Amino acid sequence: MLPEVARAWEYLTRTAQELFARYGYEPIYTPLFEHTEVFTRGIGEATDIVSKEMYTFTDRSDRSLTLRPEGTASVVRSALEHSLVPQGSYVKLYYAGPMFRYERPQKGRMRQFWQIGIECLGAAEPSVDAEVIAVLIRFFEAVGIPLENMRLLINSMGDETCRPAYRETVATFIRDHGEALCEECNRRAETNPLRAFDCKNPGCVEVMAEAPLFRDELCDECADHYEAVKEYLDGLGITYEEDPKLVRGLDYYTRTVFEVQVDAGLGSQNAIGGGGRYDRLMEQYGGKPTPGLGFALGFERTLLALEAAGVEIPAPPLAEVYVARVDESVSGMAFGFTSALRETGIAAEMDHQARSLKAQFKQADRLGARLTVIVGPDELDAGEVTVRDMGTKEEVRVPIEGMAGRIAALLA
Ligand code: HAM
């Protein structure tokens, strides 16, 4: 990430930190790579991520390790290992960093991409689903994506009571329509039938449009949970579309899943963020039954969406004040003034390279400085410096005594 993009990353993470703190989320950092099993177990052997996209290697002790393709598995592994979920309560965690998937690179899809995510472990209530969804939408709003550019899709993936039967229903449907479906979807009937809803092949899309929908086959508990989530979202005034074909690409989901998509700027990689509930994941790592849910959003796709919406990422000036030297005789004083300004809390830069005054003004403009302090022998003899307003080009003399305070006042 070059400075312009790195600055945007910092802007997004700063916005996330401020917003997530209001919802009670604490930071967590997990390793960039883990034992491969952490991901195969959690994300699921039959998913694209595990079967095709992981960067897996053996280390010098012949252990199989994998660069993290996402954050949830590691956070849950860590929460179990360090008993982070308080008895009878929940813990709220957020993370930000690079993830790795061996996908076919294209616009908005890279092999190293950056995610910001949250996970809430220990809470089963539907109000928390609505809260997590709200955090995601509020984040995108806060960074500047207009609400009307976003589409929030929600669905329920059921649970261990109703999903096995529904999976079988879809598997049967696939087998019955095998000839009209691609080879991969035929294989999915045996491994991961619900993934057929996500096939991009036009023929498969057409056939799967007729497949039985989960929302008609949810058990009572899952149906009630889903209804309650929608009511809470309504209460927050958050608009959503129900998408009964939204299945997401990870196996750990139960009940609520959601995705935020945008139309402009992204082509087919239009999901800027997504997540859901995973009430059985902790058990898959050998822990006690512990509900959980969260989301992750993609940094690069968020940037593309911001660009498409014409939003400029705020870029603070590299210097608010530039200290220019008339000649080298005043170098020591200029150096001291620059340092005094910085200690007052002002972003200041000086000329280190004995450039002409004209070149120094140019440099001041380039850095975005609003004021330039001109230090010359004549001014110094009078116990003063000249302060030039880079906008109006007006100049005033300011006593050296108390200069930093005066400049702070001028900037304010
Ligand atoms: P995911 O949908 O796989 O979910 O990824 C979340 C977001 O990461 C996507 O919406 C997208 O913006 C971004 N993303 C994914 N793959 C790429 C890629 N190759 N290039 C660029 N951006 C990408 C998860 O990762 C889950 N862990 C989310 C979650 C958290 N569910 C529950 N808790």
Coordinates of C-alpha atoms and ligand atoms in Angstrom, one line a residue:
M1 CA 0.0 0.0 0.0
L2 CA 1.5 3.2 -1.1
P3 CA 0.9 6.3 1.0
E4 CA -2.3 7.4 -0.6
V5 CA -3.9 4.0 -0.1
A6 CA -2.3 3.5 3.3
R7 CA -3.8 6.8 4.4
A8 CA -7.2 5.6 3.3
W9 CA -6.7 2.4 5.3
E10 CA -5.9 4.4 8.3
Y11 CA -8.9 6.6 7.8
L12 CA -11.1 3.5 7.6
T13 CA -9.6 1.8 10.6
R14 CA -9.8 5.1 12.6
T15 CA -13.5 5.4 11.7
A16 CA -14.0 1.8 12.6
Q17 CA -12.3 2.2 16.0
E18 CA -14.4 5.2 16.9
L19 CA -17.6 3.6 15.8
F20 CA -17.0 0.1 17.2
A21 CA -16.0 1.6 20.6
R22 CA -19.5 3.1 20.8
Y23 CA -20.9 -0.4 20.5
G24 CA -18.4 -1.8 23.1
Y25 CA -16.0 -3.6 20.8
E26 CA -12.4 -4.2 21.9
P27 CA -9.4 -4.9 19.6
I28 CA -7.9 -8.3 19.1
Y29 CA -4.9 -9.2 16.9
T30 CA -4.5 -12.8 15.7
P31 CA -1.5 -14.3 13.9
L32 CA -1.2 -14.0 10.1
F33 CA -0.9 -17.7 9.9
E34 CA -2.2 -20.6 12.0
H35 CA -2.3 -24.4 12.0
T36 CA -4.2 -25.3 8.8
E37 CA -6.7 -27.2 10.9
V38 CA -8.0 -24.0 12.4
F39 CA -9.4 -22.9 9.0
T40 CA -10.4 -26.3 7.6
R41 CA -12.4 -27.1 10.7
G42 CA -14.1 -23.8 11.0
I43 CA -14.7 -22.6 7.4
G44 CA -15.4 -26.1 6.1
E45 CA -13.6 -28.6 3.8
A46 CA -16.1 -28.3 1.0
T47 CA -16.0 -24.5 0.7
D48 CA -14.1 -22.8 -2.1
I49 CA -11.9 -21.1 0.4
V50 CA -10.6 -24.3 2.0
S51 CA -10.7 -26.5 -1.1
K52 CA -9.1 -24.0 -3.6
E53 CA -8.0 -20.8 -2.1
M54 CA -5.7 -21.3 0.9
Y55 CA -2.1 -20.5 1.0
T56 CA -0.9 -23.7 2.8
F57 CA 2.7 -24.6 3.4
T58 CA 4.7 -26.8 5.8
D59 CA 7.2 -25.2 8.1
R60 CA 10.6 -26.6 9.1
S61 CA 9.0 -29.0 11.6
D62 CA 6.7 -30.3 8.9
R63 CA 3.6 -28.7 10.4
S64 CA 0.9 -27.6 8.0
L65 CA 0.3 -23.9 8.3
T66 CA -2.0 -21.6 6.4
L67 CA -2.1 -17.8 5.8
R68 CA -5.4 -16.7 7.3
P69 CA -8.1 -16.4 4.6
E70 CA -10.4 -14.6 7.0
G71 CA -10.6 -13.6 10.7
T72 CA -13.5 -15.4 12.3
A73 CA -11.9 -18.8 12.7
S74 CA -8.8 -17.4 14.4
V75 CA -10.9 -15.2 16.8
V76 CA -13.0 -18.1 17.8
R77 CA -10.0 -20.3 18.2
S78 CA -8.3 -17.6 20.4
A79 CA -11.5 -16.9 22.5
L80 CA -11.6 -20.6 23.3
E81 CA -7.9 -20.9 24.0
H82 CA -7.9 -17.9 26.4
S83 CA -11.5 -18.3 27.8
L84 CA -12.5 -14.8 26.6
V85 CA -16.2 -15.4 26.8
P86 CA -17.5 -14.6 30.3
Q87 CA -19.9 -17.1 31.8
G88 CA -23.5 -16.1 31.1
S89 CA -22.3 -13.0 29.1
Y90 CA -20.6 -12.1 25.9
V91 CA -17.4 -10.5 24.6
K92 CA -17.2 -8.1 21.6
L93 CA -14.0 -8.1 19.6
Y94 CA -12.8 -6.3 16.4
Y95 CA -9.8 -6.8 14.1
A96 CA -8.3 -5.2 11.0
G97 CA -5.6 -6.6 8.8
P98 CA -4.6 -8.5 5.7
M99 CA -6.2 -11.8 4.6
F100 CA -5.0 -14.2 1.9
R101 CA -7.0 -16.2 -0.6
Y102 CA -5.7 -17.7 -3.8
E103 CA -8.5 -16.4 -6.0
R104 CA -8.4 -15.3 -9.6
P105 CA -7.4 -11.7 -9.2
Q106 CA -9.6 -9.0 -10.8
K107 CA -11.0 -5.7 -9.9
G108 CA -12.0 -5.8 -6.2
R109 CA -10.7 -9.4 -5.8
M110 CA -7.1 -9.8 -4.8
R111 CA -5.0 -12.5 -3.2
Q112 CA -3.9 -10.3 -0.3
F113 CA -6.8 -8.1 0.7
W114 CA -7.6 -6.2 3.9
Q115 CA -10.5 -6.7 6.1
I116 CA -12.0 -5.0 9.1
G117 CA -14.3 -7.2 11.2
I118 CA -16.2 -7.7 14.4
E119 CA -17.2 -10.8 16.3
C120 CA -19.6 -11.0 19.3
L121 CA -19.2 -14.3 21.1
G122 CA -21.7 -15.5 23.7
A123 CA -24.9 -13.7 22.6
A124 CA -27.8 -15.6 21.1
E125 CA -30.5 -12.9 21.1
P126 CA -31.8 -11.6 17.8
S127 CA -31.3 -8.0 19.0
V128 CA -27.6 -8.7 18.7
D129 CA -28.0 -9.8 15.1
A130 CA -29.7 -6.4 14.4
E131 CA -27.0 -4.6 16.3
V132 CA -24.2 -6.2 14.3
I133 CA -25.9 -5.5 11.0
A134 CA -26.4 -1.9 12.2
V135 CA -22.7 -1.5 13.0
L136 CA -21.8 -2.6 9.4
I137 CA -24.3 -0.2 7.8
R138 CA -23.3 2.7 10.1
F139 CA -19.7 2.1 9.3
F140 CA -20.3 2.4 5.5
E141 CA -22.4 5.5 6.2
A142 CA -19.7 7.0 8.4
V143 CA -17.0 6.6 5.8
G144 CA -19.2 8.3 3.2
I145 CA -21.0 5.6 1.1
P146 CA -24.5 7.1 0.4
L147 CA -27.2 4.8 1.8
E148 CA -28.9 4.7 -1.6
N149 CA -25.8 3.2 -3.1
M150 CA -26.0 0.2 -0.8
R151 CA -28.2 -2.9 -0.7
L152 CA -28.5 -4.9 2.5
L153 CA -29.5 -8.5 1.9
I154 CA -30.5 -10.8 4.7
N155 CA -31.5 -14.5 5.0
S156 CA -31.6 -17.3 7.5
M157 CA -29.6 -20.4 7.0
G158 CA -31.5 -22.3 9.7
D159 CA -29.8 -24.5 12.3
E160 CA -29.0 -28.2 13.1
T161 CA -32.7 -28.8 13.5
C162 CA -33.9 -27.7 10.1
R163 CA -30.8 -27.5 7.9
P164 CA -30.1 -31.2 7.3
A165 CA -33.6 -31.8 5.9
Y166 CA -33.3 -28.7 3.7
R167 CA -29.9 -29.6 2.5
E168 CA -31.3 -33.0 1.4
T169 CA -34.2 -31.3 -0.3
V170 CA -31.8 -29.1 -2.3
A171 CA -29.5 -32.1 -3.0
T172 CA -32.5 -34.0 -4.4
F173 CA -33.5 -31.0 -6.5
I174 CA -30.0 -30.8 -7.9
R175 CA -30.0 -34.5 -8.8
D176 CA -33.4 -34.1 -10.4
H177 CA -32.1 -31.3 -12.5
G178 CA -28.5 -32.6 -13.0
E179 CA -28.5 -32.4 -16.8
A180 CA -29.3 -28.7 -16.8
L181 CA -26.7 -27.9 -14.1
C182 CA -22.9 -27.5 -14.4
E183 CA -20.5 -30.3 -13.3
E184 CA -19.5 -28.4 -10.2
C185 CA -23.2 -28.0 -9.1
N186 CA -23.7 -31.7 -9.6
R187 CA -20.7 -32.4 -7.4
R188 CA -22.2 -29.9 -4.8
A189 CA -25.2 -32.2 -4.5
E190 CA -22.9 -34.6 -2.6
T191 CA -20.7 -32.1 -0.8
N192 CA -22.3 -28.7 -0.2
P193 CA -25.7 -28.5 -2.0
L194 CA -26.6 -25.0 -0.8
R195 CA -23.5 -23.5 -2.6
A196 CA -25.3 -24.2 -5.9
F197 CA -27.4 -21.1 -5.1
D198 CA -24.2 -19.1 -5.5
C199 CA -23.1 -20.6 -8.9
K200 CA -22.6 -17.8 -11.5
N201 CA -23.3 -20.1 -14.5
P202 CA -26.4 -18.6 -16.2
G203 CA -27.9 -22.0 -16.8
C204 CA -27.5 -22.9 -13.1
V205 CA -28.9 -19.5 -12.0
E206 CA -32.0 -20.2 -14.0
V207 CA -32.5 -23.7 -12.6
M208 CA -31.8 -22.8 -9.0
A209 CA -34.3 -20.0 -9.2
E210 CA -36.9 -22.7 -9.1
A211 CA -35.4 -24.6 -6.2
P212 CA -37.3 -24.9 -2.9
L213 CA -36.5 -22.0 -0.5
F214 CA -35.2 -22.4 3.0
R215 CA -37.5 -19.7 4.4
D216 CA -40.4 -22.1 3.8
E217 CA -38.7 -24.9 5.7
L218 CA -37.2 -23.2 8.7
C219 CA -38.0 -24.7 12.1
D220 CA -40.2 -22.6 14.4
E221 CA -37.2 -21.4 16.5
C222 CA -35.2 -20.3 13.5
A223 CA -38.3 -18.7 11.9
D224 CA -39.0 -16.8 15.1
H225 CA -35.4 -15.7 15.4
Y226 CA -35.4 -14.4 11.8
E227 CA -38.7 -12.5 12.3
A228 CA -37.4 -10.9 15.5
V229 CA -34.1 -9.8 13.7
K230 CA -36.3 -8.1 11.0
E231 CA -38.4 -6.4 13.6
Y232 CA -35.3 -5.0 15.3
L233 CA -34.0 -3.8 12.0
D234 CA -37.3 -2.1 11.2
G235 CA -37.1 -0.5 14.6
L236 CA -33.7 1.0 13.7
G237 CA -35.1 2.2 10.3
I238 CA -32.6 0.0 8.5
T239 CA -33.8 -1.0 5.1
Y240 CA -33.1 -4.5 3.9
E241 CA -34.0 -7.0 1.2
E242 CA -34.7 -10.6 2.0
D243 CA -32.7 -12.8 -0.3
P244 CA -33.7 -16.4 0.2
K245 CA -30.8 -17.4 -2.0
L246 CA -28.1 -15.7 0.0
V247 CA -26.0 -18.6 1.2
R248 CA -22.5 -17.1 1.8
G249 CA -19.2 -18.9 1.1
L250 CA -18.4 -20.2 4.6
D251 CA -19.8 -23.3 6.2
Y252 CA -20.0 -22.1 9.8
Y253 CA -23.1 -20.0 9.4
T254 CA -26.4 -20.7 11.3
R255 CA -29.5 -18.6 11.2
T256 CA -28.9 -15.0 10.2
V257 CA -26.6 -14.2 7.3
F258 CA -26.3 -10.8 5.6
E259 CA -24.3 -9.0 2.9
V260 CA -24.0 -5.4 1.8
Q261 CA -23.7 -5.0 -1.9
V262 CA -23.2 -1.9 -4.1
D263 CA -24.0 -1.5 -7.8
A264 CA -21.5 1.2 -8.8
G265 CA -17.7 0.7 -9.2
L266 CA -17.3 -3.0 -8.5
G267 CA -18.6 -5.2 -11.3
S268 CA -19.2 -8.7 -10.2
Q269 CA -17.3 -8.4 -6.9
N270 CA -20.1 -6.3 -5.5
A271 CA -20.2 -7.5 -1.9
I272 CA -18.4 -4.9 0.2
G273 CA -19.1 -6.6 3.5
G274 CA -20.9 -9.6 4.9
G275 CA -21.3 -11.9 7.9
G276 CA -23.7 -13.8 10.0
R277 CA -24.3 -16.0 13.0
Y278 CA -22.3 -19.1 13.8
D279 CA -23.8 -20.7 16.9
R280 CA -22.0 -24.1 16.5
L281 CA -18.5 -22.9 15.6
M282 CA -17.1 -22.8 19.2
E283 CA -18.1 -26.5 19.6
Q284 CA -16.3 -27.4 16.4
Y285 CA -13.1 -26.3 18.1
G286 CA -14.0 -28.5 21.2
G287 CA -15.5 -25.7 23.3
K288 CA -18.8 -25.5 25.1
P289 CA -21.8 -24.5 23.0
T290 CA -21.3 -20.7 22.6
P291 CA -23.3 -18.7 20.1
G292 CA -21.5 -16.1 18.0
L293 CA -21.9 -13.7 15.1
G294 CA -20.0 -11.0 13.3
F295 CA -19.1 -9.5 10.0
A296 CA -16.1 -8.5 7.9
L297 CA -15.8 -5.8 5.3
G298 CA -13.3 -5.6 2.5
F299 CA -11.1 -2.5 2.5
E300 CA -10.3 -2.5 -1.3
R301 CA -13.9 -2.9 -2.3
T302 CA -15.0 -0.2 0.2
L303 CA -12.5 2.1 -1.5
L304 CA -13.9 1.3 -4.9
A305 CA -17.4 2.0 -3.7
L306 CA -16.2 5.3 -2.2
E307 CA -14.5 6.2 -5.5
A308 CA -17.7 5.4 -7.5
A309 CA -19.7 7.6 -5.1
G310 CA -17.2 10.5 -5.7
V311 CA -16.1 10.6 -2.0
E312 CA -12.7 12.0 -1.3
I313 CA -10.8 10.5 1.6
P314 CA -9.8 13.3 3.9
A315 CA -6.1 13.9 3.7
P316 CA -4.6 16.0 6.4
P317 CA -1.8 18.3 5.2
L318 CA 1.7 17.0 5.7
A319 CA 2.6 20.3 7.2
E320 CA 0.4 23.1 8.6
V321 CA 3.4 25.4 8.9
Y322 CA 6.5 25.5 6.8
V323 CA 9.7 27.1 8.1
A324 CA 11.7 28.7 5.3
R325 CA 15.3 29.9 5.6
V326 CA 16.6 33.0 3.8
D327 CA 20.1 31.7 4.0
E328 CA 22.2 29.1 5.7
S329 CA 23.3 31.4 8.5
V330 CA 19.9 31.0 10.2
S331 CA 19.8 27.2 9.9
G332 CA 20.1 26.5 13.7
M333 CA 17.3 29.0 14.5
A334 CA 15.0 27.5 11.8
F335 CA 15.7 24.1 13.1
G336 CA 14.8 25.2 16.7
F337 CA 11.6 27.0 15.6
T338 CA 10.4 23.9 13.6
S339 CA 10.9 21.7 16.7
A340 CA 9.1 24.3 19.0
L341 CA 6.1 24.3 16.6
R342 CA 6.0 20.5 16.6
E343 CA 6.1 20.4 20.4
T344 CA 3.2 22.8 20.5
G345 CA 1.2 20.2 18.5
I346 CA 1.5 21.8 15.0
A347 CA 2.6 19.7 12.0
A348 CA 5.7 21.6 10.8
E349 CA 8.3 21.0 8.2
M350 CA 11.4 23.0 7.3
D351 CA 13.9 23.2 4.5
H352 CA 16.8 21.0 5.1
Q353 CA 18.3 21.4 1.6
A354 CA 19.2 25.1 1.3
R355 CA 16.8 25.7 -1.5
S356 CA 15.9 29.1 -2.9
L357 CA 13.1 31.0 -1.1
K358 CA 10.9 30.5 -4.2
A359 CA 11.5 26.7 -4.1
Q360 CA 10.8 26.7 -0.4
F361 CA 7.4 28.4 -1.0
K362 CA 6.6 25.8 -3.6
Q363 CA 7.5 23.1 -1.2
A364 CA 5.3 24.7 1.4
D365 CA 2.4 24.7 -1.0
R366 CA 3.0 21.1 -2.0
L367 CA 2.9 20.0 1.6
G368 CA -0.4 21.9 2.1
A369 CA 1.0 24.4 4.6
R370 CA -1.3 27.4 5.5
L371 CA 1.5 29.5 6.9
T372 CA 5.2 29.8 6.2
V373 CA 7.6 31.2 8.8
I374 CA 10.4 33.0 7.1
V375 CA 13.6 33.1 9.1
G376 CA 16.2 35.6 7.9
P377 CA 19.2 37.5 9.5
D378 CA 17.4 40.9 9.4
E379 CA 14.3 39.5 11.1
L380 CA 16.4 37.7 13.7
D381 CA 18.3 40.9 14.5
A382 CA 14.9 42.5 15.3
G383 CA 13.9 39.5 17.4
E384 CA 11.2 38.6 14.9
V385 CA 10.2 36.2 12.1
T386 CA 8.0 36.9 9.1
V387 CA 4.8 34.8 8.9
R388 CA 3.4 34.5 5.4
D389 CA -0.2 33.4 4.8
M390 CA 0.1 31.0 1.9
G391 CA -3.4 31.7 0.7
T392 CA -3.6 35.5 0.8
K393 CA 0.3 36.0 0.5
E394 CA 0.0 38.5 3.3
E395 CA 3.0 38.8 5.6
V396 CA 3.2 39.9 9.2
R397 CA 6.1 40.2 11.6
V398 CA 5.8 38.1 14.8
P399 CA 8.2 38.3 17.8
I400 CA 10.3 35.2 18.4
E401 CA 9.2 35.3 22.0
G402 CA 6.0 33.3 22.2
M403 CA 6.0 32.6 18.4
A404 CA 4.7 29.1 18.6
G405 CA 1.6 30.2 20.6
R406 CA 0.9 33.0 18.2
I407 CA 1.1 30.8 15.2
A408 CA -1.2 28.3 16.8
A409 CA -3.7 31.2 17.3
L410 CA -3.3 32.2 13.7
L411 CA -4.0 28.7 12.5
A412 CA -7.1 28.5 14.7
Ligands
HAM1 P1 -16.4 -12.9 3.4 O1 -17.7 -12.6 2.8 O2 -15.7 -14.1 2.8 O3 -16.7 -13.1 4.9 O4 -15.5 -11.7 3.3 C1 -15.9 -10.4 3.8 C2 -15.6 -9.3 2.8 O5 -14.2 -9.3 2.5 C3 -16.2 -9.4 1.5 O6 -17.5 -8.8 1.5 C4 -15.3 -8.6 0.6 O7 -15.6 -7.2 0.8 C5 -13.9 -8.9 1.2 N1 -13.2 -9.9 0.4 C6 -13.3 -11.2 0.5 N2 -12.5 -11.8 -0.4 C7 -11.8 -10.8 -1.0 C8 -10.8 -10.8 -2.1 N3 -10.3 -11.9 -2.6 N4 -10.4 -9.5 -2.5 C9 -10.9 -8.4 -1.9 N5 -11.8 -8.4 -1.0 C10 -12.3 -9.6 -0.5 C11 -15.7 -13.4 5.8 O8 -14.5 -13.4 5.6 C12 -16.3 -13.8 7.2 N6 -15.2 -14.0 8.1 C13 -17.2 -12.7 7.7 C14 -17.7 -12.9 9.1 C15 -17.3 -12.5 10.2 N7 -18.7 -13.7 9.3 C16 -18.9 -13.8 10.6 N8 -18.0 -13.0 11.2

